[in-house]
PDB file of C-alpha atoms in Angstrom:
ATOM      1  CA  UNK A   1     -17.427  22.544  35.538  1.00 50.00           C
ATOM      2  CA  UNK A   2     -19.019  21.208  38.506  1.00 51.00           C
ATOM      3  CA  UNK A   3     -22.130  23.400  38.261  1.00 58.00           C
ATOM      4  CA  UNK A   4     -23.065  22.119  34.765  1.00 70.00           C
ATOM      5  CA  UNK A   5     -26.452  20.585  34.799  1.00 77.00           C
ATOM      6  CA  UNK A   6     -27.369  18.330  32.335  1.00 82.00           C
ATOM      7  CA  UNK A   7     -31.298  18.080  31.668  1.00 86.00           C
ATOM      8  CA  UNK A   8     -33.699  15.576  30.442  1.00 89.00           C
ATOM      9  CA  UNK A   9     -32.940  16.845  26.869  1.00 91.00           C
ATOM     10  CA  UNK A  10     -29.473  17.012  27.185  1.00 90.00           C
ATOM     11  CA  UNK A  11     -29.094  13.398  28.077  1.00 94.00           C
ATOM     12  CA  UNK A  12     -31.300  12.343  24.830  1.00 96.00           C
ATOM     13  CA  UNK A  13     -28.477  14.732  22.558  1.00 95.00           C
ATOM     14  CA  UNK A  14     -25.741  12.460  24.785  1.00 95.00           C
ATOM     15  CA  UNK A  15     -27.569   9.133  24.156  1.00 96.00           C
ATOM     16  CA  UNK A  16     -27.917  10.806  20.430  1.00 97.00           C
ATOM     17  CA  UNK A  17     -24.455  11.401  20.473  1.00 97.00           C
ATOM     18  CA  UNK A  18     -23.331   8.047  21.420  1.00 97.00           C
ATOM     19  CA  UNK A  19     -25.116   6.344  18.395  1.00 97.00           C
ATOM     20  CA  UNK A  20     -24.217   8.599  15.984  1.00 97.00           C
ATOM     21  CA  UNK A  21     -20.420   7.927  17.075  1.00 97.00           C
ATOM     22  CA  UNK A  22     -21.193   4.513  16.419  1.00 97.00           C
ATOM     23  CA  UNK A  23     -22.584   5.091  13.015  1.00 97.00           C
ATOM     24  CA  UNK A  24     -19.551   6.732  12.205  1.00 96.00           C
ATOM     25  CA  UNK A  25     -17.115   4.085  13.190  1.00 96.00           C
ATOM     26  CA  UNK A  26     -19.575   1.613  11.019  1.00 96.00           C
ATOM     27  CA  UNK A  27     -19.669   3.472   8.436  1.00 96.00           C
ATOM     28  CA  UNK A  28     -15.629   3.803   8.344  1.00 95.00           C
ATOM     29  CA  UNK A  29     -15.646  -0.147   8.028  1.00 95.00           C
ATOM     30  CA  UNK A  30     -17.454   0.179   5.018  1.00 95.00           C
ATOM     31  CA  UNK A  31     -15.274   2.732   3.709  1.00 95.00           C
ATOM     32  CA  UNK A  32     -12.402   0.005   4.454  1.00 95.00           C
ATOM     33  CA  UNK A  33     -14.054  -2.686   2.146  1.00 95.00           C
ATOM     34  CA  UNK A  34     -14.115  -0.057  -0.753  1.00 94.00           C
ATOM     35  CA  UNK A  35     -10.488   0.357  -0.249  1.00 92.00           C
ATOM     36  CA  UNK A  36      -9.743  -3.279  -0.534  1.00 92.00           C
ATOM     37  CA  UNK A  37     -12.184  -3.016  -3.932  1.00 90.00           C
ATOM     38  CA  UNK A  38     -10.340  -0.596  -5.039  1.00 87.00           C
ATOM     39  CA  UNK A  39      -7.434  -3.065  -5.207  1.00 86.00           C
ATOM     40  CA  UNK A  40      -9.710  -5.824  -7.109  1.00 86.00           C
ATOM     41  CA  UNK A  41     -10.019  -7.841  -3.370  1.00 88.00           C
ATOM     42  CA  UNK A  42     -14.150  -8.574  -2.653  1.00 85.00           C
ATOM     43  CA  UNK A  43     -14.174  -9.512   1.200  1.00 87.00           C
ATOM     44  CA  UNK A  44     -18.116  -9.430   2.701  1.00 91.00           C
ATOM     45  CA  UNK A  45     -18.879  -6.317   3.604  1.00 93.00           C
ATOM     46  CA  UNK A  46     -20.073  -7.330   6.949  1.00 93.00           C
ATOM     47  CA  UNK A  47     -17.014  -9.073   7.581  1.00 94.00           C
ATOM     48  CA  UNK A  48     -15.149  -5.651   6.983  1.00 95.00           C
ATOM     49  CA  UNK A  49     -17.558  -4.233   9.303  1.00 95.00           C
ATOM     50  CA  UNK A  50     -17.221  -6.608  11.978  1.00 95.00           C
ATOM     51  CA  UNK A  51     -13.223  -6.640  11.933  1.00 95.00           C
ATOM     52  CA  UNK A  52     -13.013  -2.828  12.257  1.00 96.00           C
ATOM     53  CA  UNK A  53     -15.259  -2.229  15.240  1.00 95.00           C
ATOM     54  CA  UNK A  54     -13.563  -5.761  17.166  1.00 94.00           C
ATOM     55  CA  UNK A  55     -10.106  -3.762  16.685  1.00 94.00           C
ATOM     56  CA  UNK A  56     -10.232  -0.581  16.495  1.00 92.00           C
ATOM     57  CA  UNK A  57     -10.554  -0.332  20.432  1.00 91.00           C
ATOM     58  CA  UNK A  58      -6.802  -1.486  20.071  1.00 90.00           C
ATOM     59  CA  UNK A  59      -5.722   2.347  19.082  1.00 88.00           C
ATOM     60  CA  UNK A  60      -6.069   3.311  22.806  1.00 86.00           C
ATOM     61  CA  UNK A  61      -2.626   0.757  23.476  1.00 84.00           C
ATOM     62  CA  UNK A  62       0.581   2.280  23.172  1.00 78.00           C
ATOM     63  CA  UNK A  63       2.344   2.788  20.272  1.00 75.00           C
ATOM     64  CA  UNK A  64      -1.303   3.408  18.346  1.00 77.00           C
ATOM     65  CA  UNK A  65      -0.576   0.816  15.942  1.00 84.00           C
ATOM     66  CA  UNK A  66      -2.169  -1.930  17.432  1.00 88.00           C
ATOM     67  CA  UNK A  67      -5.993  -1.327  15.395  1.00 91.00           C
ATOM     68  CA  UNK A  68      -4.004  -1.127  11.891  1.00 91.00           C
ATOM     69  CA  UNK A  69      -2.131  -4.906  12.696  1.00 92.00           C
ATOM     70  CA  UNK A  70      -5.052  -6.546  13.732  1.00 93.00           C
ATOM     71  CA  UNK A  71      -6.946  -5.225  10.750  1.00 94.00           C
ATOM     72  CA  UNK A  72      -3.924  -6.618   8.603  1.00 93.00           C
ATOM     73  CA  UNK A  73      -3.850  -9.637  10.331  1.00 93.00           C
ATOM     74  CA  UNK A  74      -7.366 -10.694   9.850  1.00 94.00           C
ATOM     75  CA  UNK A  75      -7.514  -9.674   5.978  1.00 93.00           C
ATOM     76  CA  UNK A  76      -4.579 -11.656   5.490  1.00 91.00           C
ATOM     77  CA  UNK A  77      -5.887 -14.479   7.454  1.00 91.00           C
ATOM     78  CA  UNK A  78      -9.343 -14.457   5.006  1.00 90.00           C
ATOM     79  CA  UNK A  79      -7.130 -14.673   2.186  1.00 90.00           C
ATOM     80  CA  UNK A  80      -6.205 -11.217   1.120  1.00 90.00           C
ATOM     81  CA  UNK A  81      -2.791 -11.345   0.311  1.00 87.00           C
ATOM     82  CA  UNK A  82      -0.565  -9.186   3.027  1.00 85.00           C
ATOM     83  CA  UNK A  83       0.809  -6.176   0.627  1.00 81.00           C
ATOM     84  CA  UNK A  84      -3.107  -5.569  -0.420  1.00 86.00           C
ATOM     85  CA  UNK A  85      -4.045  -5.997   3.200  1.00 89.00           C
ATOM     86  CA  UNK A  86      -1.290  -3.331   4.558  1.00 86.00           C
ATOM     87  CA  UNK A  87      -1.882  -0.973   1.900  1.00 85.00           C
ATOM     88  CA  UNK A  88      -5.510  -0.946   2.195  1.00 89.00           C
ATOM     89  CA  UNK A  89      -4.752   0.159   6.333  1.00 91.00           C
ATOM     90  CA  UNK A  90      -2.091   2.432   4.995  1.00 85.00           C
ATOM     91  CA  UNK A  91      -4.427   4.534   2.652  1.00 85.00           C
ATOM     92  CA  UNK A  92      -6.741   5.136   5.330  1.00 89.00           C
ATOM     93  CA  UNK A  93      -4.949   7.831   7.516  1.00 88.00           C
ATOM     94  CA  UNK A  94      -4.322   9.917   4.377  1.00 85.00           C
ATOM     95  CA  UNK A  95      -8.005  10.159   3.362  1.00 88.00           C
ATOM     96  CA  UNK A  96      -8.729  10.529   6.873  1.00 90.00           C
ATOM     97  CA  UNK A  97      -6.841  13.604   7.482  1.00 88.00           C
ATOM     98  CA  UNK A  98      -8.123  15.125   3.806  1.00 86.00           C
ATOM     99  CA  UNK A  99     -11.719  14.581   4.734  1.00 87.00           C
ATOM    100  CA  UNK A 100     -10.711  16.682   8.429  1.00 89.00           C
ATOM    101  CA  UNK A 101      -9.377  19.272   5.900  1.00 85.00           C
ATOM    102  CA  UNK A 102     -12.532  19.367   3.659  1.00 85.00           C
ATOM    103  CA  UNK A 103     -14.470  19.493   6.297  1.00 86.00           C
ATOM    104  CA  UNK A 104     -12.668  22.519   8.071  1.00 84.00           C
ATOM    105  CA  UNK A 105     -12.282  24.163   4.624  1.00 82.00           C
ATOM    106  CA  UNK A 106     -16.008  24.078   4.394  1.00 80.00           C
ATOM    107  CA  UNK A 107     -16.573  25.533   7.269  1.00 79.00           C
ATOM    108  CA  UNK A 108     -13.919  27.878   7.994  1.00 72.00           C
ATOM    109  CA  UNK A 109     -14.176  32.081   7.306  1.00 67.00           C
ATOM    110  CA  UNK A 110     -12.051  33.243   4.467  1.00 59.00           C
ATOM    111  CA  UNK A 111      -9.255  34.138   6.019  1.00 54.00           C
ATOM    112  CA  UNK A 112      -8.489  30.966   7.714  1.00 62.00           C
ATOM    113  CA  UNK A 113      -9.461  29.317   3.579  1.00 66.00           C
ATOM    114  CA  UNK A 114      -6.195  31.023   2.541  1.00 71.00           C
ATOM    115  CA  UNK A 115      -4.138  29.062   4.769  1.00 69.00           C
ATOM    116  CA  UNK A 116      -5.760  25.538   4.654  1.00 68.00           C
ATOM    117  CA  UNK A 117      -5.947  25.529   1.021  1.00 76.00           C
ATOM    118  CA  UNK A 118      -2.341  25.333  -0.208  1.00 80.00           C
ATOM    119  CA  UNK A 119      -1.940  22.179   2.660  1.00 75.00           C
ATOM    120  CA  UNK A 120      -5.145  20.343   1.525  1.00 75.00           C
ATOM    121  CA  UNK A 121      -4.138  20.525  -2.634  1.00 81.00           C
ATOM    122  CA  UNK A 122      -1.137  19.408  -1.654  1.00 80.00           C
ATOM    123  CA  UNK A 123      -3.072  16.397   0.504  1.00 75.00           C
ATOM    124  CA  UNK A 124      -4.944  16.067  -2.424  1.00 80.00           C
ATOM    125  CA  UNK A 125      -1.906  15.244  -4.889  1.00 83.00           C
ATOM    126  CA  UNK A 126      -0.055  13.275  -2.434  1.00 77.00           C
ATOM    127  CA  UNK A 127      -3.273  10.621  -2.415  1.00 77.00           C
ATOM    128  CA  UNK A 128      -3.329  10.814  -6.543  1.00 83.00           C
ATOM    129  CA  UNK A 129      -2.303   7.021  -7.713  1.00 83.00           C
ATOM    130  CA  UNK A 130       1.206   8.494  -9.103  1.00 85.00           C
ATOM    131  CA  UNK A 131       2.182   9.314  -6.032  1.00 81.00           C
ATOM    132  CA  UNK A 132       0.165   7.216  -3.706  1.00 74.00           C
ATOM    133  CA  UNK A 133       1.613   4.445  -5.100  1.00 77.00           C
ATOM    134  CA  UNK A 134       5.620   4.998  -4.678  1.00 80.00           C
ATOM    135  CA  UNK A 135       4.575   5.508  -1.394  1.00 72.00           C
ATOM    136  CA  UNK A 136       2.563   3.083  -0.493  1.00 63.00           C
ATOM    137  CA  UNK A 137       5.308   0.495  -1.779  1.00 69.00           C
ATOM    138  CA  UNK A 138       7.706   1.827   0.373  1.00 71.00           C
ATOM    139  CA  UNK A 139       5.312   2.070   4.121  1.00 63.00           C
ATOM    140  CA  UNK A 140       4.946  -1.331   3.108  1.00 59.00           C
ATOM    141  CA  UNK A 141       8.339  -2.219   2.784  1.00 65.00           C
ATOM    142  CA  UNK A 142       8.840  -0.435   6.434  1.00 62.00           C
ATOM    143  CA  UNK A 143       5.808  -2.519   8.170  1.00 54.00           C
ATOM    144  CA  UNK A 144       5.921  -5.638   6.391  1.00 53.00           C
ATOM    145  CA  UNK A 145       8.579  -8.620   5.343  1.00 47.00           C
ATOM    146  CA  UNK A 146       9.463  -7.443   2.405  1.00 44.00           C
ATOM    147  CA  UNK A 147       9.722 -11.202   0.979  1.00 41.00           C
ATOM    148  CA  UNK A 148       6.411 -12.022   2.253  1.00 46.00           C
ATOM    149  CA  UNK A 149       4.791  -9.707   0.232  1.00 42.00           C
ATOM    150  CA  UNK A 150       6.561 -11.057  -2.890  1.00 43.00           C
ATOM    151  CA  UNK A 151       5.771 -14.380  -2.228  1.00 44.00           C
ATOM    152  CA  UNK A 152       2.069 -13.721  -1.512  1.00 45.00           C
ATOM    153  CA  UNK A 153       1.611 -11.320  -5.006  1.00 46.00           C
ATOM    154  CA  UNK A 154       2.871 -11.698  -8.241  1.00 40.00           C
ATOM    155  CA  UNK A 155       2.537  -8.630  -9.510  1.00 50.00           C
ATOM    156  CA  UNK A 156       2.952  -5.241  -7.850  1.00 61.00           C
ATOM    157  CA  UNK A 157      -0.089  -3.836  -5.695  1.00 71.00           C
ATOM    158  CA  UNK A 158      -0.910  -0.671  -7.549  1.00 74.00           C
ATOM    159  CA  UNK A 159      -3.728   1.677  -6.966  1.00 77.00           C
ATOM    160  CA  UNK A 160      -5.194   2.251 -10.134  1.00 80.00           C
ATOM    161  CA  UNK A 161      -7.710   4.950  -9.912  1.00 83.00           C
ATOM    162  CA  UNK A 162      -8.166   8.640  -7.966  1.00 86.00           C
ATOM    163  CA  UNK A 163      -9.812   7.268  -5.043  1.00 85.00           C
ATOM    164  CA  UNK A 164     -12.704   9.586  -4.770  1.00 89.00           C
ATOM    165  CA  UNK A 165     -15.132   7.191  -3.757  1.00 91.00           C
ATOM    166  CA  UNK A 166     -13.093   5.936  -0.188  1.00 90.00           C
ATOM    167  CA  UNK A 167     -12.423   9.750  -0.115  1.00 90.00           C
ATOM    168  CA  UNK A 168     -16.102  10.940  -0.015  1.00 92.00           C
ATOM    169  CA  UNK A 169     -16.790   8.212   2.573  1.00 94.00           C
ATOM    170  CA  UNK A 170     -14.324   9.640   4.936  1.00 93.00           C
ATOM    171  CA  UNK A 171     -15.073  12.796   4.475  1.00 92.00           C
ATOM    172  CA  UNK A 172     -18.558  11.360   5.812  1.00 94.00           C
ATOM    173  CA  UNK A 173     -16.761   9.607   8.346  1.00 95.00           C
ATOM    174  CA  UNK A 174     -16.188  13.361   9.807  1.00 94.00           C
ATOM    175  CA  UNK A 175     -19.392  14.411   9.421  1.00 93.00           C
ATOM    176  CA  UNK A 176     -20.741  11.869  11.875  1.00 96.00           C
ATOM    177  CA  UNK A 177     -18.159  12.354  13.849  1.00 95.00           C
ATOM    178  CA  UNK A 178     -18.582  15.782  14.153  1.00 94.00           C
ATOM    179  CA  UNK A 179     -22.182  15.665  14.633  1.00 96.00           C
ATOM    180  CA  UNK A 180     -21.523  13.684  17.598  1.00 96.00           C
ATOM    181  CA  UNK A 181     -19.244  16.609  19.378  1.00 96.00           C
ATOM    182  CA  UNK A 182     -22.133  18.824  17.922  1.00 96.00           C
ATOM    183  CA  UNK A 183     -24.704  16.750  20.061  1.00 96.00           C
ATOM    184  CA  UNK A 184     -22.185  16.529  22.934  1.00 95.00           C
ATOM    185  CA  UNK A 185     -21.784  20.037  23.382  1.00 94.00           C
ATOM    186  CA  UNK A 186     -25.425  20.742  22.373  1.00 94.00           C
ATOM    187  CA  UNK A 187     -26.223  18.360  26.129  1.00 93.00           C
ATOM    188  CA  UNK A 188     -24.960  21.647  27.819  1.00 91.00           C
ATOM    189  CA  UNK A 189     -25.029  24.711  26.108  1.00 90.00           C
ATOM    190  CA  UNK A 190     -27.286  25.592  23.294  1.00 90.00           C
ATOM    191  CA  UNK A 191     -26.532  26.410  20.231  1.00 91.00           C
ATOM    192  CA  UNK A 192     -27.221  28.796  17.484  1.00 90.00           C
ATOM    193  CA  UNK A 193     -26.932  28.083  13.628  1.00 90.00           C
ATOM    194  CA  UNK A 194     -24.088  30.859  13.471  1.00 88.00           C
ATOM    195  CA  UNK A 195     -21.938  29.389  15.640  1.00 90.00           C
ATOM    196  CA  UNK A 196     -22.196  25.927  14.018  1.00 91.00           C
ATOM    197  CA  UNK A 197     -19.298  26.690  11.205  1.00 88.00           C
ATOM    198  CA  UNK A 198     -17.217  27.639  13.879  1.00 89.00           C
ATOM    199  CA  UNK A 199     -17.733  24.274  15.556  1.00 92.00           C
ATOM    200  CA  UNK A 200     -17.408  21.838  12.979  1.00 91.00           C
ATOM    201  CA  UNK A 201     -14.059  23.875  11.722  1.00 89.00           C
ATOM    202  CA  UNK A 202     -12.756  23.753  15.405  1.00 90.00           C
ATOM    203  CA  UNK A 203     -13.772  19.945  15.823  1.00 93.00           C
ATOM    204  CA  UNK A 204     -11.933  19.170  12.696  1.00 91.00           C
ATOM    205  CA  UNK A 205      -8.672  20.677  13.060  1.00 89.00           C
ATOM    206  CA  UNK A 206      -8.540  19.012  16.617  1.00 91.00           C
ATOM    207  CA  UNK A 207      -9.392  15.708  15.011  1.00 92.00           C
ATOM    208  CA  UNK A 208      -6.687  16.286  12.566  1.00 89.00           C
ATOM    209  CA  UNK A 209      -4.323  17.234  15.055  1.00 89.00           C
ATOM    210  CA  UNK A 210      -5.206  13.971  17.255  1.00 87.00           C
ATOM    211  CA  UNK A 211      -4.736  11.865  14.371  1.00 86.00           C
ATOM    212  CA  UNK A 212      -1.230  12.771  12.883  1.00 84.00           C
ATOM    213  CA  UNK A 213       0.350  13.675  16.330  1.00 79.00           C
ATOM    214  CA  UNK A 214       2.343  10.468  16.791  1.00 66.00           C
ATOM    215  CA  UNK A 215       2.376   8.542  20.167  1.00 61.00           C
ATOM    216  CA  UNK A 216      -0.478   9.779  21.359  1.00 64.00           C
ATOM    217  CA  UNK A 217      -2.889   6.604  21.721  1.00 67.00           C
ATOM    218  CA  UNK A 218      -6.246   7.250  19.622  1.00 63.00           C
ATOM    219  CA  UNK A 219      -5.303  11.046  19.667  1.00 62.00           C
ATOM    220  CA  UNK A 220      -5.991  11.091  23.749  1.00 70.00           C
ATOM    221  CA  UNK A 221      -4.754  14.649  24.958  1.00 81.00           C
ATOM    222  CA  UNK A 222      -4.241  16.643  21.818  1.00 85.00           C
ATOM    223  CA  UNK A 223      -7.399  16.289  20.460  1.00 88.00           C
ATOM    224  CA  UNK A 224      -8.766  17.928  24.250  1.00 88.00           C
ATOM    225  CA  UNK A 225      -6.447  20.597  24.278  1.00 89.00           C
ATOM    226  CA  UNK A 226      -6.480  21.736  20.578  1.00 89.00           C
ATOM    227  CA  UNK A 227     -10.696  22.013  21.080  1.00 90.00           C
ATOM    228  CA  UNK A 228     -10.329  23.707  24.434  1.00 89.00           C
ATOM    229  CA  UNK A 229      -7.883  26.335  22.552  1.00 89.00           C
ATOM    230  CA  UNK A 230      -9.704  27.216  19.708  1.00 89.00           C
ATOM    231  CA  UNK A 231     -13.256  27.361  21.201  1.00 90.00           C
ATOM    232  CA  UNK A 232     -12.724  28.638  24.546  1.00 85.00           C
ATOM    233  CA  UNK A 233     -12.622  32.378  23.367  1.00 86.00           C
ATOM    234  CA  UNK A 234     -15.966  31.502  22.147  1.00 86.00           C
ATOM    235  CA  UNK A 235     -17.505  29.054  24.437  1.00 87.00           C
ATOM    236  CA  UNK A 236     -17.548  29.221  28.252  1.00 86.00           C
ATOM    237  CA  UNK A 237     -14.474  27.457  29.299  1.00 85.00           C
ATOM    238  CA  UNK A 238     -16.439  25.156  31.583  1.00 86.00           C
ATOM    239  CA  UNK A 239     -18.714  24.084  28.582  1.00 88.00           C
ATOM    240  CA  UNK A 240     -15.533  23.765  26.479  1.00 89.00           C
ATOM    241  CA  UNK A 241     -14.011  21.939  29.197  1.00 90.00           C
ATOM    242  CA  UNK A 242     -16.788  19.268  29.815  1.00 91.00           C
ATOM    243  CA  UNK A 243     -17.872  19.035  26.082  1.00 92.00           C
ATOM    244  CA  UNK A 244     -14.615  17.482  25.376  1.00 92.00           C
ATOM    245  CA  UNK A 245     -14.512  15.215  28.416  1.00 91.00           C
ATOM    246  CA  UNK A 246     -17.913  14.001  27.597  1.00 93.00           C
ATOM    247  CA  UNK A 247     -17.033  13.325  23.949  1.00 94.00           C
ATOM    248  CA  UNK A 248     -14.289  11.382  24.378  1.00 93.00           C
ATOM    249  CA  UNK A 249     -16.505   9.145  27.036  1.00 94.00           C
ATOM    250  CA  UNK A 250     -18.993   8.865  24.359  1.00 95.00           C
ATOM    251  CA  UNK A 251     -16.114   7.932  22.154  1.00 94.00           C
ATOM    252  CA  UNK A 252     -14.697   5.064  24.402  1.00 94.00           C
ATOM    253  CA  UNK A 253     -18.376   3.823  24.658  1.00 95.00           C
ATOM    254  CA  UNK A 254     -19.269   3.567  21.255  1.00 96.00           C
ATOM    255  CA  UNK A 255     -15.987   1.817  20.376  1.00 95.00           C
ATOM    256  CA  UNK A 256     -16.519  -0.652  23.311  1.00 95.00           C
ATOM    257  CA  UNK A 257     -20.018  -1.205  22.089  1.00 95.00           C
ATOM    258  CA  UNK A 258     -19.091  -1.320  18.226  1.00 95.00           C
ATOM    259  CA  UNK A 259     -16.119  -4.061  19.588  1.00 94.00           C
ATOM    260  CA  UNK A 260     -19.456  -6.415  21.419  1.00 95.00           C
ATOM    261  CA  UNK A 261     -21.967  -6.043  18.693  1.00 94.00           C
ATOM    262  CA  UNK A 262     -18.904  -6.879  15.972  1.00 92.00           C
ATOM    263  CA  UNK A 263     -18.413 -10.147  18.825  1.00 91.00           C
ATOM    264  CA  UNK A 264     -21.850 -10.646  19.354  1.00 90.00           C
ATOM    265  CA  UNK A 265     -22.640 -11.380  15.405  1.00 85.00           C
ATOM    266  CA  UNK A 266     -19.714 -13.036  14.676  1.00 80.00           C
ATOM    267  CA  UNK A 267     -20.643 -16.650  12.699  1.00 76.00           C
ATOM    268  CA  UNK A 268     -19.871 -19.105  15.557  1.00 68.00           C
ATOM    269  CA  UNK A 269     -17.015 -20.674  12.361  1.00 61.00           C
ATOM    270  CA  UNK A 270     -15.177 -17.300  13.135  1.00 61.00           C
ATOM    271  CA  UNK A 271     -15.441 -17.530  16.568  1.00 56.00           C
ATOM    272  CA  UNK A 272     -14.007 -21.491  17.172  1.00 50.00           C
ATOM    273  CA  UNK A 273     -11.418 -20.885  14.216  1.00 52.00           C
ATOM    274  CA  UNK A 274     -10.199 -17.791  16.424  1.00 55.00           C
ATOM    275  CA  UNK A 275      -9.922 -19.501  19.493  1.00 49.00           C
ATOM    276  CA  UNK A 276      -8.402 -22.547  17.652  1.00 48.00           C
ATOM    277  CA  UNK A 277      -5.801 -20.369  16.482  1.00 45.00           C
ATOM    278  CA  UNK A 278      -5.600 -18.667  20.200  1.00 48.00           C
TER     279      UNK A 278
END
């Protein structure tokens, strides 16, 4: 590891890497304000933007939960009531982890296809509204008051429709992503176009793995070690080893910069009315 060299080049793919990582956390808070359309609410989509880079540096606390309340908490502070607001957090995990599937199915060889198929239809039906929805109702039941919800809705929250659209825009949500580890690794080693399906499969089942592992704070530690063991027999281990090191630095620094531009164009009324309420 120590006698990895990173050129001129290699520090454009990192600087590449960086903003591309940024994109991809972006583009996730715009995938957020279609879930909340999906459930008839119409917040600004900048404000959607804004709230999910200011918080999601919160997933690194423990307990990972932190990013998801502080999302809640400002969408119910801007007037969405709090069942929509949970449930439109709550849907996002699922969607996450069946775009990481896609994305591996995509790019896996056939024999691995056999496996990952039967768990990602079964992803795929658990995220269909007649299911979604008992669930959904009872996570919210679990996170929330129970009687707050009732006395901020009516009628019960319900998602209505398949939601492809939020689907497709996580599943893009992993392509940036992976494009960044792509750039990341492509600052050390090169690359040829062969060993790119390999890659992005690898990437995304690590991703996946960081994600739904519980108590591990923004997937810290098992995302690193599931990368390391599935691309190591194909990778130097040094590479394999600093790739992932790097990436999660460029990960930490796009989320700190995503959390001071969201600060930095915040409408001064946002600003004084949170520090009124601090």
């Amino acid at each position: 590891v120590l006698a990895i060299r990173i050129s001129t080049s290699g520090w454009t793919c990192l600087g590449i890497a960086v903003g591309v990582t940024l994109l991809a956390h972006t583009w996730t808070g715009w995938v957020w304000h279609w879930i909340l359309r999906e459930f008839d609410q119409q917040p600004g989509l900048g404000w959607c933007i804004r709230i999910y880079l200011k918080v999601n540096i919160a997933k690194y606390l423990p307990g990972n939960v932190w990013h998801f309340y502080g999302r809640i908490w400002a969408a119910k502070t801007a007037g969405v009531p709090l069942g929509v607001a949970t449930l439109s957090v709550l849907m996002e995990p699922p969607m996450m982890a069946v775009g990481a599937l896609l994305l591996a199915l995509i790019s896996s060889p056939l024999a691995s296809r056999i496996i990952q198929l039967p768990i990602l239809f079964a992803v795929l039906i658990l995220i269909h509204p007649w299911c979604l929805n008992p669930c959904l109702q009872y996570l919210a039941k679990l996170t929330g008051k129970k009687k707050s919800i009732e006395s901020d809705e009516d009628q019960i929250i319900r998602v209505k429709r398949y939601p492809i659209l939020p689907l497709l825009g996580e599943l893009g949500f992993l392509g940036l992503r992976g494009s960044g580890f792509l750039l990341t690794l492509l600052a050390l080693s090169p690359i040829t176009p062969s060993q790119l399906p390999l890659l992005l499969s690898g990437f995304s089942v690590a991703w996946l793995l960081g994600l739904i592992v519980p108590g591990a704070p923004g997937g810290v530690g098992v995302f690193e070690a599931t990368a390391v063991g599935l691309l190591e027999h194909d990778f130097a281990p040094a590479v394999v080893l600093s790739s992932v090191a790097l990436y999660r630095l460029i990960s930490i620094v796009s989320e700190v910069g995503g959390a001071a531009l969201a600060w930095l164009n915040e409408p001064p009324s946002d600003r004084s009315s949170n520090q009124d309420q601090g």
